[in-house]
Amino acid sequence: MVKGYILYIFGLLSLLFQGCTTGEELKDNSPPLGNKIQFELFTKSVSYGLPVTRAAANENALDQTPWVLVFTGTNGNATFAEAAQAEYNNGKSYVFLDIQTGPCQLLILANPQDKFYIGNTAYDYSEAGFNAALKNPTVRTLQYASENILTKPLADPQTSAPFVGEKLSMNTLVSVSAINATTRIPTAELKRVAAKVVVSSTAAEFTLQGITAVVNTPKHSRVYNWNSLLTYSNTSLIEYRSNTSYSPDFIQAASNSTANDPVYLYESAYNETNNDTYLIIRGTYRNRESYYKMGLVANGAQLDVERNYSYEFTITSVDGYGYATVADAKKSIASNTSLNYQVLIQDNSGYEIQANNDYYLGVTNSHYELYAPQNNTTEYVAFTLVTDCKTPFPDKRIIRSLTTGMEITAPSDGLIPLSSTAPYNVKIKVANNFTAGEIEVHLGSLQKIITVRRHTPVSTGAVISDFIPDAGKYISAYIENYPMIDSSTPNPNNWLQLSPGGEAVRNDPHRITVDNGLIDLHVNGSGEGDAYVSMSKNNVEQRIKVHITTL
């Protein structure tokens, strides 16, 4: 039986926060109080999942002075030690941390609001504020901080779209063995505290006017959610609406979509009794305006709302009129049979993205390593493409092979599909004597070259550590669909596993972060699968897809 898993080894692709190679001892001309170590910090952000060209919130902006909260110890029992804000000088960010001899958890908070809350008590984002909340009079744990530090609450009702023109708060947690002059702060992924929701329509005889209201959505969120549980937010639910008359719409659509003005929601778990988040949308069907109740449903199941996810609901057909008033629509059954839609959910920015002022072009990888036997009849997915372009350029809308011996089989006509923003798999066949080549992707003014190489299959027991010629620094990795014993325990005997370069497989073979720039992929059994590898070199990121076939 063929086994297939997707491995993602990614660097600065989602929202990443990278420490310098090692800590630096402070210079004598700028000594801080106490015994501290100086670290340089690097930040970079891209958009949610599939990006939009324009958006209401400043989704991708990342300030240069995040807060770093240090907890000494491991897991949720680590205790608060200090809070330090990074300093920005001469184009670089630095943070000064007390020396710690044992393991530490670093909670990194970027784009903070003006206050954070514990219960109804507001605290400043300041050293004094964090000390008051987490140290005086009782020293608190990481678990306490995660479960109790909340965002600034929204109003009830919330009459203006939250986060418009603001930077979205982002955060992450990284672990270090100690804080000293040899410490390396590993790269980690910063996640936005809110989810994004977009509604669009392609239905005949229906015009989407806007989102009139969002009902039963949390008024606040944990700033950092260490255990990813969502049920905590199923209280203190509020409503988004413009006013008591529900006019105008809370979010107004343009060209049958709210993509240019998305709505942002805090995370929550669906519960029929305690939390049933839904939208009231307004539309015109066959020249009659009415309201529809849209539940957050995909494939017949209610959706949880998760931070840093993007939810795109596309109405594909309308079978009847809605309700004359918002009050009547609220009393109806959500996702009623009059309204049919598809849902695209994205939780990672797993694409190399190019964009201009009109559209974007993204590919999952710009290099394809193929470990496979000679077989000129087998199709391989060389990369996956996404775009929101709707312009059928007559000349530059192509995907073509630039090398003899490599054939593009999908799309069969060699034209980039423009009918949907859903990912599209580009497939190839290669001749028996093929060893290396290039694929050109050209859409209007945007162009991408995908390089391809083929190798012989690998043997069981092989360790792959070089994924591209002239490699840079590998950052982190995870294996998609890795079999788990429970929600937090990976199967220790899976056929495909990860480890830091040159080291044995640890207790995290499914998801690792490395600080030495090296990653090993262990092939422990027979199978076939795909891997995605990302590296950073000269401040440029590149993703590599590896198709693995065993002998």
Coordinates of C-alpha atoms in Angstrom, one line a residue:
M1 CA 0.0 0.0 0.0
V2 CA 1.4 3.4 -1.0
K3 CA 1.8 5.8 1.9
G4 CA 1.8 9.5 1.2
Y5 CA 2.5 12.4 3.5
I6 CA 3.1 16.1 2.8
L7 CA 6.2 17.5 4.6
Y8 CA 6.6 21.2 4.9
I9 CA 9.9 22.6 5.9
F10 CA 9.5 26.3 5.8
G11 CA 11.4 29.4 6.7
L12 CA 10.2 32.9 6.4
L13 CA 6.9 32.1 4.7
S14 CA 4.1 32.5 7.1
L15 CA 4.7 35.0 9.8
L16 CA 8.2 34.3 11.1
F17 CA 10.3 35.6 13.9
Q18 CA 14.0 34.7 13.7
G19 CA 16.7 35.2 16.3
C20 CA 20.3 35.9 15.4
T21 CA 22.8 33.0 15.2
T22 CA 23.9 33.5 18.8
G23 CA 23.5 35.9 21.7
E24 CA 25.9 38.8 21.9
E25 CA 27.5 40.2 25.1
L26 CA 26.7 43.8 25.5
K27 CA 29.1 46.5 24.5
D28 CA 30.7 48.4 27.3
N29 CA 29.4 51.7 25.9
S30 CA 25.8 50.7 26.4
P31 CA 25.6 48.5 29.5
P32 CA 22.1 47.7 30.8
L33 CA 21.2 47.2 34.4
G34 CA 21.8 43.6 35.5
N35 CA 23.5 40.7 33.8
K36 CA 21.9 40.6 30.3
I37 CA 22.5 39.2 26.8
Q38 CA 21.7 41.1 23.6
F39 CA 19.9 39.3 20.7
E40 CA 19.2 40.7 17.3
L41 CA 15.7 39.9 16.1
F42 CA 14.4 39.6 12.5
T43 CA 10.8 39.7 11.4
K44 CA 8.9 39.2 8.2
S45 CA 5.2 38.7 7.4
V46 CA 3.1 37.7 4.4
S47 CA -0.7 37.4 4.1
Y48 CA -3.2 34.9 5.4
G49 CA -3.3 31.6 3.4
L50 CA -4.4 32.7 0.0
P51 CA -3.7 36.4 -0.1
V52 CA -6.0 39.2 -1.2
T53 CA -4.6 42.2 -3.1
R54 CA -6.1 44.7 -0.8
A55 CA -7.6 44.4 2.7
A56 CA -9.1 46.6 5.4
A57 CA -6.7 45.7 8.2
N58 CA -3.0 46.1 8.0
E59 CA -2.7 42.3 8.0
N60 CA 1.0 41.9 7.1
A61 CA 2.6 44.8 8.9
L62 CA 4.9 43.8 11.7
D63 CA 6.3 46.4 14.1
Q64 CA 10.0 46.2 15.0
T65 CA 9.7 46.4 18.8
P66 CA 7.8 43.3 20.0
W67 CA 7.6 42.2 23.6
V68 CA 9.4 39.1 24.8
L69 CA 8.1 37.4 27.9
V70 CA 10.5 35.0 29.5
F71 CA 9.2 31.9 31.4
T72 CA 11.8 29.7 33.1
G73 CA 11.2 26.0 33.0
T74 CA 9.4 23.7 30.5
N75 CA 5.8 23.3 29.3
G76 CA 2.9 25.2 30.9
N77 CA 4.6 25.1 34.4
A78 CA 7.3 27.4 33.4
T79 CA 7.3 30.5 35.6
F80 CA 7.4 34.2 34.6
A81 CA 10.8 35.8 34.9
E82 CA 10.8 39.0 33.0
A83 CA 9.3 41.1 30.2
A84 CA 11.5 43.0 27.7
Q85 CA 10.6 45.1 24.7
A86 CA 12.8 45.0 21.7
E87 CA 14.6 48.2 20.7
Y88 CA 14.9 49.4 17.1
N89 CA 18.1 51.1 16.0
N90 CA 19.8 51.6 12.6
G91 CA 17.4 49.2 10.9
K92 CA 17.8 46.4 13.4
S93 CA 15.8 45.1 16.4
Y94 CA 17.5 44.1 19.6
V95 CA 16.2 42.6 22.8
F96 CA 18.1 42.4 26.1
L97 CA 17.3 39.4 28.3
D98 CA 18.6 38.3 31.7
I99 CA 21.0 35.3 31.7
Q100 CA 19.2 32.1 32.5
T101 CA 21.0 28.8 33.1
G102 CA 18.1 26.4 32.5
P103 CA 15.4 25.9 29.8
C104 CA 13.1 28.8 29.0
Q105 CA 10.0 29.5 27.1
L106 CA 9.9 32.8 25.2
L107 CA 6.4 34.2 24.5
I108 CA 6.8 36.8 21.7
L109 CA 4.0 39.4 21.3
A110 CA 4.1 41.5 18.2
N111 CA 1.8 44.4 17.2
P112 CA 0.3 44.7 20.7
Q113 CA -2.8 46.7 21.5
D114 CA -2.6 49.6 23.9
K115 CA -3.8 47.4 26.8
F116 CA -4.1 43.7 27.7
Y117 CA -6.7 42.4 30.1
I118 CA -6.9 39.8 32.9
G119 CA -10.6 39.5 33.7
N120 CA -11.9 43.1 33.7
T121 CA -8.6 44.6 34.8
A122 CA -6.6 46.5 32.1
Y123 CA -2.8 46.5 32.1
D124 CA -0.3 48.5 30.0
Y125 CA 2.0 46.7 27.7
S126 CA 5.0 47.7 29.8
E127 CA 7.5 46.0 32.1
A128 CA 5.5 47.3 35.1
G129 CA 2.2 46.1 33.6
F130 CA 3.5 42.5 33.0
N131 CA 5.1 42.4 36.5
A132 CA 1.8 43.5 38.1
A133 CA -0.1 40.8 36.1
L134 CA 2.4 38.0 36.3
K135 CA 4.8 38.5 39.2
N136 CA 3.4 40.7 42.0
P137 CA 2.4 39.4 44.4
T138 CA 2.2 35.9 42.9
V139 CA 4.6 34.5 40.3
R140 CA 2.5 33.1 37.5
T141 CA 3.1 30.2 35.1
L142 CA 3.0 30.1 31.3
Q143 CA -0.3 28.2 31.4
Y144 CA -1.8 31.0 33.6
A145 CA -0.6 33.7 31.2
S146 CA -1.9 31.9 28.2
E147 CA -5.3 31.2 29.7
N148 CA -5.8 34.6 31.4
I149 CA -4.2 37.4 29.3
L150 CA -6.9 38.6 27.0
T151 CA -7.1 41.1 24.1
K152 CA -8.9 44.4 24.6
P153 CA -12.6 43.6 24.5
L154 CA -14.7 44.7 21.6
A155 CA -17.9 46.7 22.2
D156 CA -21.3 45.0 22.4
P157 CA -22.6 45.6 19.9
Q158 CA -19.5 46.3 17.8
T159 CA -20.7 49.0 15.4
S160 CA -17.5 49.5 13.4
A161 CA -15.4 46.9 11.7
P162 CA -12.6 45.9 14.1
F163 CA -8.9 46.3 13.2
V164 CA -9.5 48.6 10.2
G165 CA -6.3 50.4 9.6
E166 CA -4.6 48.7 12.5
K167 CA -1.9 46.1 12.7
L168 CA -3.2 42.7 13.7
S169 CA -1.7 41.4 17.0
M170 CA 0.5 38.4 16.4
N171 CA 2.3 36.0 18.8
T172 CA 4.3 32.8 19.1
L173 CA 6.2 30.7 21.6
V174 CA 9.7 29.4 21.2
S175 CA 11.9 27.3 23.5
V176 CA 15.6 27.6 24.3
S177 CA 17.8 25.5 26.5
A178 CA 19.2 28.5 28.3
I179 CA 19.8 32.2 27.8
N180 CA 23.5 32.9 27.5
A181 CA 26.1 34.1 25.0
T182 CA 25.9 30.8 23.0
T183 CA 22.1 30.6 22.9
R184 CA 20.4 30.5 19.5
I185 CA 16.8 31.7 19.3
P186 CA 15.1 29.4 16.9
T187 CA 12.8 30.6 14.1
A188 CA 9.1 30.3 14.9
E189 CA 5.8 31.2 13.2
L190 CA 3.9 34.2 14.4
K191 CA 0.2 33.8 14.2
R192 CA -2.4 36.5 14.0
V193 CA -4.9 36.6 16.9
A194 CA -7.9 36.8 14.6
A195 CA -9.4 34.9 11.7
K196 CA -10.5 36.5 8.4
V197 CA -13.8 35.9 6.7
V198 CA -14.6 36.9 3.1
V199 CA -18.0 36.3 1.3
S200 CA -18.3 36.4 -2.5
S201 CA -20.9 35.3 -5.0
T202 CA -20.8 33.8 -8.5
A203 CA -24.5 32.9 -8.4
A204 CA -26.7 33.8 -11.4
E205 CA -29.4 36.4 -10.8
F206 CA -28.0 37.2 -7.4
T207 CA -26.0 40.3 -6.3
L208 CA -24.3 40.3 -2.9
Q209 CA -24.8 43.7 -1.2
G210 CA -22.9 43.0 2.0
I211 CA -22.6 41.4 5.4
T212 CA -25.4 43.0 7.5
A213 CA -24.4 41.4 10.8
V214 CA -22.2 38.8 12.5
V215 CA -24.0 37.2 15.4
N216 CA -22.6 35.2 18.3
T217 CA -18.9 36.0 18.0
P218 CA -16.5 36.5 20.9
K219 CA -15.8 40.0 22.2
H220 CA -12.2 39.1 23.1
S221 CA -9.6 36.4 22.7
R222 CA -6.6 34.9 24.5
V223 CA -3.6 36.8 23.3
Y224 CA -1.7 33.5 23.1
N225 CA -3.5 30.2 23.2
W226 CA -0.9 27.6 24.3
N227 CA -3.2 24.5 24.1
S228 CA -5.3 25.6 21.1
L229 CA -8.6 24.9 23.0
L230 CA -11.4 27.1 21.8
T231 CA -14.2 26.5 24.2
Y232 CA -13.0 29.2 26.5
S233 CA -14.4 31.8 24.2
N234 CA -18.0 30.5 24.1
T235 CA -19.1 33.1 26.6
S236 CA -19.4 36.9 26.3
L237 CA -20.6 36.7 22.8
I238 CA -21.4 39.9 20.9
E239 CA -22.9 41.0 17.6
Y240 CA -21.3 43.1 14.8
R241 CA -23.8 45.5 13.3
S242 CA -23.8 49.1 12.1
N243 CA -26.7 50.2 14.3
T244 CA -30.1 48.9 15.7
S245 CA -31.7 49.4 12.3
Y246 CA -29.0 47.2 10.6
S247 CA -28.6 49.9 7.9
P248 CA -26.2 50.3 6.2
D249 CA -24.6 46.9 6.1
F250 CA -21.8 46.3 8.5
I251 CA -19.5 45.3 5.6
Q252 CA -20.4 46.5 2.1
A253 CA -19.6 44.3 -0.9
A254 CA -18.0 45.5 -4.0
S255 CA -18.3 43.6 -7.3
N256 CA -20.1 40.8 -5.5
S257 CA -17.4 40.3 -2.9
T258 CA -16.2 41.6 0.5
A259 CA -12.6 40.6 -0.4
N260 CA -11.5 44.3 -0.3
D261 CA -13.1 44.7 3.1
P262 CA -13.0 41.4 5.0
V263 CA -14.4 40.9 8.5
Y264 CA -12.1 39.7 11.4
L265 CA -13.3 37.4 14.1
Y266 CA -11.8 36.1 17.3
E267 CA -11.4 32.3 17.6
S268 CA -14.3 30.2 19.0
A269 CA -15.5 26.6 19.0
Y270 CA -18.9 25.8 17.5
N271 CA -21.5 24.7 20.1
E272 CA -25.2 24.4 19.2
T273 CA -26.2 25.7 22.6
N274 CA -23.4 28.1 23.6
N275 CA -21.9 29.3 20.4
D276 CA -23.5 29.3 17.0
T277 CA -21.7 32.0 15.0
Y278 CA -23.4 33.0 11.8
L279 CA -23.6 35.8 9.3
I280 CA -26.6 37.8 8.1
I281 CA -26.0 38.8 4.5
R282 CA -28.1 41.0 2.2
G283 CA -28.5 40.4 -1.5
T284 CA -30.7 41.0 -4.4
Y285 CA -32.2 37.9 -6.1
R286 CA -34.3 38.4 -9.2
N287 CA -34.7 42.1 -8.5
R288 CA -35.9 41.5 -4.9
E289 CA -33.7 42.5 -2.0
S290 CA -33.7 40.2 1.1
Y291 CA -31.7 38.8 4.0
Y292 CA -30.1 35.4 4.3
K293 CA -28.7 33.6 7.4
M294 CA -25.4 32.0 6.6
G295 CA -23.9 29.5 9.0
L296 CA -20.2 28.7 9.1
V297 CA -20.5 25.3 7.5
A298 CA -18.3 23.2 5.3
N299 CA -19.1 19.8 3.9
G300 CA -22.2 19.6 6.1
A301 CA -20.3 20.3 9.4
Q302 CA -20.2 23.4 11.5
L303 CA -16.9 25.1 11.6
D304 CA -14.8 26.3 14.5
V305 CA -13.3 29.7 14.0
E306 CA -9.5 29.5 14.4
R307 CA -6.9 32.2 14.7
N308 CA -4.8 33.0 11.6
Y309 CA -7.2 31.1 9.4
S310 CA -8.8 32.6 6.3
Y311 CA -12.4 31.5 5.5
E312 CA -13.7 32.3 2.0
F313 CA -17.3 31.6 1.4
T314 CA -18.4 31.7 -2.3
I315 CA -22.1 31.6 -3.0
T316 CA -22.5 29.4 -6.1
S317 CA -26.3 29.4 -6.5
V318 CA -29.5 30.8 -4.9
D319 CA -32.6 28.8 -5.1
G320 CA -35.1 31.2 -3.6
Y321 CA -35.8 34.6 -1.9
G322 CA -34.5 35.3 1.6
Y323 CA -36.3 37.1 4.4
A324 CA -37.7 40.6 4.4
T325 CA -36.1 41.6 7.7
V326 CA -33.0 40.8 9.7
A327 CA -35.2 39.7 12.6
D328 CA -36.9 37.1 10.5
A329 CA -33.6 35.9 9.0
K330 CA -32.2 35.4 12.5
K331 CA -35.1 33.1 13.4
S332 CA -34.5 31.0 10.3
I333 CA -32.3 27.9 9.9
A334 CA -28.7 28.8 9.1
S335 CA -27.5 27.7 5.7
N336 CA -31.0 27.3 4.5
T337 CA -31.7 25.5 1.2
S338 CA -32.1 28.8 -0.6
L339 CA -28.4 29.5 -0.4
N340 CA -25.7 27.2 -1.6
Y341 CA -22.0 28.0 -1.2
Q342 CA -18.5 26.6 -1.2
V343 CA -15.9 27.2 1.5
L344 CA -12.1 27.6 1.0
I345 CA -10.2 27.4 4.3
Q346 CA -6.5 28.3 4.5
D347 CA -4.4 28.2 7.6
N348 CA -0.9 28.6 6.1
S349 CA 0.8 30.9 3.6
G350 CA 2.4 27.9 1.8
Y351 CA 3.1 29.8 -1.4
E352 CA 5.8 31.9 -2.9
I353 CA 3.8 35.0 -3.8
Q354 CA 4.3 37.7 -6.4
A355 CA 1.8 40.5 -6.7
N356 CA 1.1 43.8 -8.4
N357 CA -1.7 46.3 -7.8
D358 CA -4.3 44.2 -9.5
Y359 CA -3.7 40.5 -8.7
Y360 CA -1.3 38.0 -7.2
L361 CA 0.4 34.8 -8.5
G362 CA 1.5 32.1 -6.1
V363 CA 3.2 28.8 -6.4
T364 CA 3.9 26.2 -3.7
N365 CA 7.4 25.8 -4.8
S366 CA 9.9 27.1 -7.3
H367 CA 12.0 24.0 -7.4
Y368 CA 10.9 20.3 -7.8
E369 CA 13.1 17.4 -6.8
L370 CA 11.8 14.1 -8.3
Y371 CA 13.1 10.8 -6.9
A372 CA 11.4 8.4 -9.2
P373 CA 12.1 5.5 -11.6
Q374 CA 12.3 6.0 -15.4
N375 CA 8.6 6.0 -16.5
N376 CA 7.5 8.4 -19.2
T377 CA 3.8 7.7 -18.6
T378 CA 3.5 8.7 -15.0
E379 CA 2.1 12.1 -14.1
Y380 CA 3.6 14.1 -11.2
V381 CA 2.2 17.3 -9.6
A382 CA 5.2 19.5 -10.0
F383 CA 3.7 22.5 -8.1
T384 CA 0.4 24.0 -7.1
L385 CA -0.7 27.4 -8.4
V386 CA -3.0 30.1 -7.0
T387 CA -4.1 33.4 -8.4
D388 CA -7.0 35.9 -8.1
C389 CA -6.5 37.2 -11.6
K390 CA -9.6 37.5 -13.7
T391 CA -8.0 39.0 -16.8
P392 CA -7.6 36.6 -19.7
F393 CA -4.4 38.0 -21.1
P394 CA -4.1 37.0 -24.8
D395 CA -0.4 36.4 -24.8
K396 CA 1.0 36.1 -21.3
R397 CA -1.2 33.6 -19.5
I398 CA 0.9 30.5 -20.0
I399 CA 2.5 27.5 -18.3
R400 CA 5.0 25.9 -20.5
S401 CA 8.0 23.6 -20.4
L402 CA 11.3 25.2 -21.5
T403 CA 13.1 21.8 -21.7
T404 CA 12.9 18.9 -24.1
G405 CA 11.8 15.8 -22.3
M406 CA 9.4 17.4 -19.9
E407 CA 5.7 17.8 -20.9
I408 CA 3.0 19.9 -19.2
T409 CA -0.1 17.6 -18.9
A410 CA -2.3 19.9 -16.7
P411 CA -3.5 22.3 -17.7
S412 CA -3.7 20.5 -21.0
D413 CA -4.0 23.7 -23.0
G414 CA -1.1 25.4 -21.2
L415 CA -3.3 28.3 -20.1
I416 CA -3.4 29.4 -16.4
P417 CA -7.0 28.8 -15.1
L418 CA -8.7 31.9 -14.0
S419 CA -12.1 30.6 -13.0
S420 CA -11.4 30.3 -9.2
T421 CA -9.0 31.2 -6.5
A422 CA -8.8 27.6 -5.5
P423 CA -5.4 25.9 -5.8
Y424 CA -4.6 24.3 -9.1
N425 CA -2.2 21.3 -9.5
V426 CA 0.2 21.7 -12.4
K427 CA 1.2 18.2 -13.7
I428 CA 4.1 17.0 -15.8
K429 CA 5.5 13.9 -17.4
V430 CA 9.2 13.4 -18.0
A431 CA 11.0 11.3 -20.6
N432 CA 13.3 8.4 -19.5
N433 CA 16.4 10.4 -20.2
F434 CA 15.3 13.6 -18.4
T435 CA 17.5 14.9 -15.7
A436 CA 16.9 18.6 -15.3
G437 CA 14.7 21.4 -16.8
E438 CA 12.6 24.5 -16.3
I439 CA 8.9 25.5 -16.4
E440 CA 7.8 29.0 -17.1
V441 CA 4.7 30.5 -15.5
H442 CA 3.8 33.9 -17.0
L443 CA 0.6 35.8 -16.1
G444 CA 0.4 39.4 -17.4
S445 CA 3.4 41.2 -15.8
L446 CA 4.2 38.4 -13.3
Q447 CA 6.6 35.6 -14.2
K448 CA 8.0 32.6 -12.3
I449 CA 10.5 30.0 -13.3
I450 CA 10.2 26.5 -11.7
T451 CA 13.3 24.4 -11.9
V452 CA 13.0 20.6 -12.0
R453 CA 15.5 17.8 -11.4
R454 CA 15.1 14.0 -11.4
H455 CA 17.0 11.4 -9.3
T456 CA 16.8 7.6 -8.9
P457 CA 14.5 6.4 -6.1
V458 CA 15.9 6.2 -2.6
S459 CA 16.4 3.1 -0.5
T460 CA 14.6 2.4 2.8
G461 CA 16.8 3.7 5.6
A462 CA 18.0 6.7 3.5
V463 CA 18.4 10.1 5.1
I464 CA 17.9 13.1 2.8
S465 CA 19.5 16.3 3.9
D466 CA 20.3 18.2 0.6
F467 CA 17.1 19.3 -1.2
I468 CA 18.5 21.7 -3.7
P469 CA 21.9 22.6 -5.2
D470 CA 23.6 25.6 -3.5
A471 CA 21.3 25.4 -0.5
G472 CA 20.9 28.1 2.1
K473 CA 19.7 27.7 5.7
Y474 CA 16.8 25.4 6.4
I475 CA 14.6 26.7 9.2
S476 CA 11.7 24.4 10.3
A477 CA 9.5 21.6 9.2
Y478 CA 6.3 19.7 9.7
I479 CA 4.8 16.6 8.1
E480 CA 1.2 17.1 7.0
N481 CA -1.2 14.3 7.9
Y482 CA 1.3 12.7 10.2
P483 CA -0.4 9.9 12.1
M484 CA -1.0 10.8 15.8
I485 CA -1.7 8.6 18.8
D486 CA -3.6 11.5 20.3
S487 CA -3.9 15.3 19.7
S488 CA -0.3 15.9 21.0
T489 CA 1.5 12.6 20.6
P490 CA 3.0 11.6 17.2
N491 CA 3.3 8.0 16.1
P492 CA 6.9 7.2 16.9
N493 CA 7.2 4.6 14.2
N494 CA 6.0 6.5 11.1
W495 CA 7.8 5.7 7.8
L496 CA 8.7 9.4 7.2
Q497 CA 10.2 11.4 10.0
L498 CA 12.2 14.6 10.7
S499 CA 15.2 15.5 12.8
P500 CA 17.7 18.3 13.1
G501 CA 20.6 17.8 10.7
G502 CA 23.0 15.2 11.9
E503 CA 21.0 14.2 14.9
A504 CA 18.7 11.3 15.8
V505 CA 15.0 11.5 15.6
R506 CA 13.6 13.0 18.7
N507 CA 10.1 13.0 20.3
D508 CA 8.9 15.6 17.7
P509 CA 9.4 13.7 14.4
H510 CA 6.3 15.4 12.9
R511 CA 7.2 19.1 13.5
I512 CA 10.5 20.6 14.3
T513 CA 12.3 23.9 14.5
V514 CA 16.0 23.9 14.1
D515 CA 18.7 26.5 14.9
N516 CA 21.6 25.0 13.0
G517 CA 20.2 25.5 9.5
L518 CA 20.1 21.7 8.8
I519 CA 17.2 19.3 8.6
D520 CA 17.2 15.5 7.9
L521 CA 14.3 13.6 6.3
H522 CA 14.4 10.0 7.4
V523 CA 12.9 7.4 5.1
N524 CA 12.2 4.5 7.5
G525 CA 10.1 2.3 5.2
S526 CA 8.8 1.8 1.7
G527 CA 6.3 4.3 0.3
E528 CA 5.8 7.3 -1.9
G529 CA 5.1 10.8 -0.8
D530 CA 5.7 14.5 -1.3
A531 CA 7.7 16.9 0.8
Y532 CA 8.0 20.7 0.9
V533 CA 11.3 22.3 1.9
S534 CA 12.0 25.9 2.5
M535 CA 15.2 27.7 3.0
S536 CA 16.5 31.2 3.5
K537 CA 19.5 32.4 1.6
N538 CA 20.8 36.0 1.3
N539 CA 17.4 37.1 2.8
V540 CA 15.5 35.4 0.0
E541 CA 13.1 32.6 0.7
Q542 CA 12.6 29.6 -1.6
R543 CA 10.4 26.6 -1.4
I544 CA 11.3 23.2 -2.8
K545 CA 9.0 20.2 -3.4
V546 CA 10.5 16.7 -3.1
H547 CA 8.7 13.7 -4.5
I548 CA 10.0 10.6 -2.8
T549 CA 9.8 7.1 -4.2
T550 CA 11.5 4.2 -2.5
L551 CA 13.2 1.3 -4.3

